[in-house]
Amino acid sequence: MVQKTQQTPNSPSSLKESPLISIPSNEEGGLSVGIFGGSFDPIHKGHIALAKAFLTEKELDEVWFMVSPQNPFKVNQRLLDDHLRLEMVRQAILDEPHFKASDYEFHLSKPSYTWNTLQHLKHDFPRNTFTLLVGGDNWQAFNHWYHAEDIINHYNIVVYPRHNHLTTPSQLPNHVSILQTPLIDISSTVIRQRVRQGESITELVPPRIEDLILQYYK
């Protein structure tokens, strides 16, 4: 049994130790914020399109790209350096005033479980409301997530369609909805493969970061 007085790296009493480096604190009032977490290894046009649909359809004030240093379900995956991926996200969204790139999870204990991140955000930004964006593939495995039921009960979740992982509204609990957007036929894996094979990625990635991707993934 866990003692209620026990202090852990992710307990409420330690939340003040997790600064949000890339996003200034909003002291004037609450924002409706969409959380788009991922490895972004690398970020591509599909991510941008999803974020735009998320922002518009759910009438959000901002979408925060939460760059993950480690996916709990992909502990053996070799990712590009955290700060290089973060910088590519920053560059990719420079022209989008409602998008923010965040290194927030870099400063939390690892692995970076979504529940821990949301709890820290709630503490650091108590006036904001947060909506979580997840892919249909992740939603189908959501019951395996750390504190899955707590996330569903305390936060709004928006599911976007993925190939072979389609979800219907009748399958969803309260606070969970489907993003009405076409299937995005772009993946970071394909982009990395194309770079290694010397194939073009021009149509898949934001122009500002194409050269960086070619440099980092060759």
Tab-separated table of C-alpha atoms in Angstrom:
chain	number	residue	atom	x	y	z
A	1	MET	CA	0.000	0.000	0.000
A	2	VAL	CA	1.343	3.417	-0.907
A	3	GLN	CA	1.605	5.765	2.029
A	4	LYS	CA	-0.206	9.046	1.487
A	5	THR	CA	2.697	10.989	2.963
A	6	GLN	CA	5.318	9.377	0.754
A	7	GLN	CA	7.118	11.848	-1.525
A	8	THR	CA	8.028	10.735	-5.027
A	9	PRO	CA	9.542	12.555	-8.012
A	10	ASN	CA	6.034	12.960	-9.402
A	11	SER	CA	4.150	13.777	-6.219
A	12	PRO	CA	2.271	17.114	-5.992
A	13	SER	CA	4.783	18.520	-3.517
A	14	SER	CA	7.562	18.222	-6.098
A	15	LEU	CA	5.703	19.733	-9.044
A	16	LYS	CA	7.261	23.150	-8.510
A	17	GLU	CA	10.588	21.642	-9.544
A	18	SER	CA	9.458	21.067	-13.141
A	19	PRO	CA	9.682	24.385	-15.018
A	20	LEU	CA	8.130	24.798	-18.437
A	21	ILE	CA	11.189	26.126	-20.216
A	22	SER	CA	9.759	26.766	-23.675
A	23	ILE	CA	6.367	28.198	-22.703
A	24	PRO	CA	6.095	31.274	-20.460
A	25	SER	CA	3.635	31.121	-17.610
A	26	ASN	CA	0.319	32.799	-18.319
A	27	GLU	CA	-0.506	34.936	-15.287
A	28	GLU	CA	-3.503	36.827	-16.691
A	29	GLY	CA	-5.997	34.056	-17.205
A	30	GLY	CA	-6.671	30.574	-18.385
A	31	LEU	CA	-6.094	29.234	-21.849
A	32	SER	CA	-7.691	26.288	-23.577
A	33	VAL	CA	-4.618	24.279	-24.530
A	34	GLY	CA	-4.290	21.189	-26.682
A	35	ILE	CA	-1.455	18.836	-25.790
A	36	PHE	CA	0.083	17.106	-28.801
A	37	GLY	CA	2.720	14.760	-27.445
A	38	GLY	CA	5.122	12.721	-29.492
A	39	SER	CA	8.672	11.881	-30.429
A	40	PHE	CA	8.520	14.043	-33.572
A	41	ASP	CA	11.443	12.071	-34.967
A	42	PRO	CA	11.144	14.096	-37.178
A	43	ILE	CA	8.135	16.396	-37.241
A	44	HIS	CA	6.391	16.449	-40.625
A	45	LYS	CA	3.536	18.071	-42.529
A	46	GLY	CA	1.078	15.521	-41.174
A	47	HIS	CA	1.773	16.659	-37.621
A	48	ILE	CA	1.184	20.270	-38.611
A	49	ALA	CA	-2.084	19.418	-40.380
A	50	LEU	CA	-3.332	17.495	-37.346
A	51	ALA	CA	-2.460	20.338	-35.001
A	52	LYS	CA	-4.313	22.826	-37.205
A	53	ALA	CA	-7.418	20.634	-37.255
A	54	PHE	CA	-7.131	20.121	-33.478
A	55	LEU	CA	-6.846	23.874	-32.853
A	56	THR	CA	-9.761	24.802	-35.107
A	57	GLU	CA	-12.246	22.019	-34.436
A	58	LYS	CA	-11.871	22.115	-30.651
A	59	GLU	CA	-11.662	25.929	-30.534
A	60	LEU	CA	-8.392	25.912	-28.629
A	61	ASP	CA	-6.280	28.948	-27.816
A	62	GLU	CA	-3.019	27.099	-28.366
A	63	VAL	CA	-1.560	23.714	-29.224
A	64	TRP	CA	1.582	22.727	-27.331
A	65	PHE	CA	3.868	20.261	-29.086
A	66	MET	CA	5.120	18.218	-26.140
A	67	VAL	CA	8.364	16.657	-27.369
A	68	SER	CA	8.871	13.357	-25.584
A	69	PRO	CA	12.352	12.244	-24.520
A	70	GLN	CA	11.182	8.661	-24.187
A	71	ASN	CA	7.991	6.825	-25.024
A	72	PRO	CA	7.174	4.323	-22.230
A	73	PHE	CA	6.149	1.767	-24.885
A	74	LYS	CA	9.262	2.292	-27.038
A	75	VAL	CA	12.081	2.088	-24.510
A	76	ASN	CA	14.339	0.350	-27.030
A	77	GLN	CA	13.742	2.915	-29.761
A	78	ARG	CA	16.758	5.047	-30.609
A	79	LEU	CA	15.634	8.629	-30.976
A	80	LEU	CA	17.507	11.585	-32.364
A	81	ASP	CA	18.906	13.838	-29.639
A	82	ASP	CA	16.113	15.463	-27.628
A	83	HIS	CA	17.181	19.037	-28.277
A	84	LEU	CA	17.651	18.486	-32.004
A	85	ARG	CA	14.091	17.187	-32.287
A	86	LEU	CA	12.848	20.100	-30.198
A	87	GLU	CA	14.660	22.600	-32.403
A	88	MET	CA	13.129	21.073	-35.536
A	89	VAL	CA	9.668	21.456	-34.000
A	90	ARG	CA	10.406	25.062	-33.114
A	91	GLN	CA	11.552	25.814	-36.636
A	92	ALA	CA	8.631	23.968	-38.226
A	93	ILE	CA	5.989	26.006	-36.370
A	94	LEU	CA	7.577	29.463	-36.526
A	95	ASP	CA	4.779	30.730	-38.752
A	96	GLU	CA	2.015	29.374	-36.504
A	97	PRO	CA	1.353	31.851	-33.653
A	98	HIS	CA	-0.987	29.469	-31.823
A	99	PHE	CA	1.533	26.619	-31.738
A	100	LYS	CA	4.212	26.253	-29.056
A	101	ALA	CA	7.163	23.866	-28.851
A	102	SER	CA	7.810	22.498	-25.380
A	103	ASP	CA	10.715	20.760	-23.680
A	104	TYR	CA	8.550	20.320	-20.574
A	105	GLU	CA	8.941	16.550	-20.392
A	106	PHE	CA	12.733	16.839	-20.603
A	107	HIS	CA	12.652	18.038	-16.995
A	108	LEU	CA	10.400	15.323	-15.589
A	109	SER	CA	11.398	11.894	-14.362
A	110	LYS	CA	11.633	9.228	-17.053
A	111	PRO	CA	9.896	7.468	-18.654
A	112	SER	CA	7.629	10.387	-19.525
A	113	TYR	CA	4.187	9.041	-18.686
A	114	THR	CA	1.317	11.203	-19.910
A	115	TRP	CA	-0.454	11.187	-16.544
A	116	ASN	CA	2.612	12.613	-14.814
A	117	THR	CA	2.971	15.302	-17.464
A	118	LEU	CA	-0.673	16.336	-17.192
A	119	GLN	CA	-0.497	16.525	-13.404
A	120	HIS	CA	2.581	18.720	-13.545
A	121	LEU	CA	0.946	20.965	-16.131
A	122	LYS	CA	-2.176	21.271	-14.016
A	123	HIS	CA	-0.037	22.375	-11.089
A	124	ASP	CA	2.101	24.837	-13.049
A	125	PHE	CA	-0.810	26.279	-15.059
A	126	PRO	CA	-3.859	25.947	-12.772
A	127	ARG	CA	-5.929	28.412	-14.827
A	128	ASN	CA	-5.496	26.527	-18.074
A	129	THR	CA	-7.616	23.653	-19.307
A	130	PHE	CA	-5.831	20.870	-21.153
A	131	THR	CA	-7.094	18.583	-23.905
A	132	LEU	CA	-5.025	15.578	-24.929
A	133	LEU	CA	-4.624	14.516	-28.569
A	134	VAL	CA	-3.928	10.815	-29.187
A	135	GLY	CA	-3.828	8.624	-32.272
A	136	GLY	CA	-6.341	5.880	-32.908
A	137	ASP	CA	-3.606	3.278	-32.439
A	138	ASN	CA	-2.742	4.655	-29.016
A	139	TRP	CA	-6.393	4.902	-28.069
A	140	GLN	CA	-6.950	1.200	-28.754
A	141	ALA	CA	-4.146	0.453	-26.291
A	142	PHE	CA	-5.114	3.233	-23.899
A	143	ASN	CA	-6.216	0.889	-21.142
A	144	HIS	CA	-2.552	-0.104	-20.794
A	145	TRP	CA	-1.433	3.475	-20.210
A	146	TYR	CA	-0.254	4.546	-16.789
A	147	HIS	CA	-3.285	5.896	-14.863
A	148	ALA	CA	-5.454	5.526	-17.976
A	149	GLU	CA	-8.733	5.739	-16.077
A	150	ASP	CA	-7.624	8.864	-14.237
A	151	ILE	CA	-6.703	10.551	-17.513
A	152	ILE	CA	-10.120	9.713	-18.985
A	153	ASN	CA	-11.923	10.947	-15.872
A	154	HIS	CA	-10.050	14.221	-15.466
A	155	TYR	CA	-9.119	15.398	-18.960
A	156	ASN	CA	-10.728	15.791	-22.356
A	157	ILE	CA	-9.234	13.469	-24.967
A	158	VAL	CA	-9.418	13.829	-28.731
A	159	VAL	CA	-8.648	10.803	-30.916
A	160	TYR	CA	-7.408	11.255	-34.468
A	161	PRO	CA	-7.784	8.478	-37.079
A	162	ARG	CA	-4.903	6.209	-38.005
A	163	HIS	CA	-4.726	3.519	-40.691
A	164	ASN	CA	-6.138	0.210	-39.395
A	165	HIS	CA	-7.145	1.911	-36.143
A	166	LEU	CA	-10.508	3.545	-36.793
A	167	THR	CA	-12.721	4.483	-33.859
A	168	THR	CA	-16.439	5.278	-33.834
A	169	PRO	CA	-18.167	7.659	-31.382
A	170	SER	CA	-20.210	4.813	-29.904
A	171	GLN	CA	-16.976	3.239	-28.664
A	172	LEU	CA	-15.939	6.294	-26.691
A	173	PRO	CA	-16.610	7.281	-23.065
A	174	ASN	CA	-17.507	10.783	-21.927
A	175	HIS	CA	-14.816	13.445	-22.421
A	176	VAL	CA	-13.448	11.542	-25.424
A	177	SER	CA	-14.208	12.654	-28.991
A	178	ILE	CA	-12.968	12.022	-32.521
A	179	LEU	CA	-11.084	14.616	-34.545
A	180	GLN	CA	-12.827	14.999	-37.896
A	181	THR	CA	-9.789	14.959	-40.140
A	182	PRO	CA	-8.705	12.817	-43.098
A	183	LEU	CA	-6.177	10.056	-42.578
A	184	ILE	CA	-2.668	11.473	-42.695
A	185	ASP	CA	-0.572	9.256	-44.944
A	186	ILE	CA	2.815	10.447	-43.674
A	187	SER	CA	5.025	8.884	-41.031
A	188	SER	CA	8.335	9.791	-39.431
A	189	THR	CA	9.538	6.250	-40.080
A	190	VAL	CA	9.025	6.622	-43.830
A	191	ILE	CA	10.820	9.966	-43.801
A	192	ARG	CA	13.852	8.478	-42.045
A	193	GLN	CA	13.895	5.586	-44.516
A	194	ARG	CA	13.701	7.936	-47.487
A	195	VAL	CA	16.603	9.992	-46.202
A	196	ARG	CA	18.754	6.883	-45.756
A	197	GLN	CA	17.844	5.728	-49.264
A	198	GLY	CA	18.511	9.111	-50.845
A	199	GLU	CA	14.882	9.681	-51.823
A	200	SER	CA	13.062	13.013	-51.794
A	201	ILE	CA	11.184	14.165	-48.682
A	202	THR	CA	10.237	17.599	-50.014
A	203	GLU	CA	6.505	16.871	-50.107
A	204	LEU	CA	6.493	15.402	-46.601
A	205	VAL	CA	8.207	17.957	-44.373
A	206	PRO	CA	8.037	21.711	-43.734
A	207	PRO	CA	10.479	23.469	-46.098
A	208	ARG	CA	12.272	25.264	-43.274
A	209	ILE	CA	13.550	22.022	-41.747
A	210	GLU	CA	14.151	19.863	-44.814
A	211	ASP	CA	17.900	20.497	-44.804
A	212	LEU	CA	18.106	19.772	-41.078
A	213	ILE	CA	16.321	16.451	-41.546
A	214	LEU	CA	18.636	15.475	-44.388
A	215	GLN	CA	21.613	16.331	-42.199
A	216	TYR	CA	20.429	14.571	-39.037
A	217	TYR	CA	19.046	11.353	-40.515
A	218	LYS	CA	21.411	10.577	-43.381
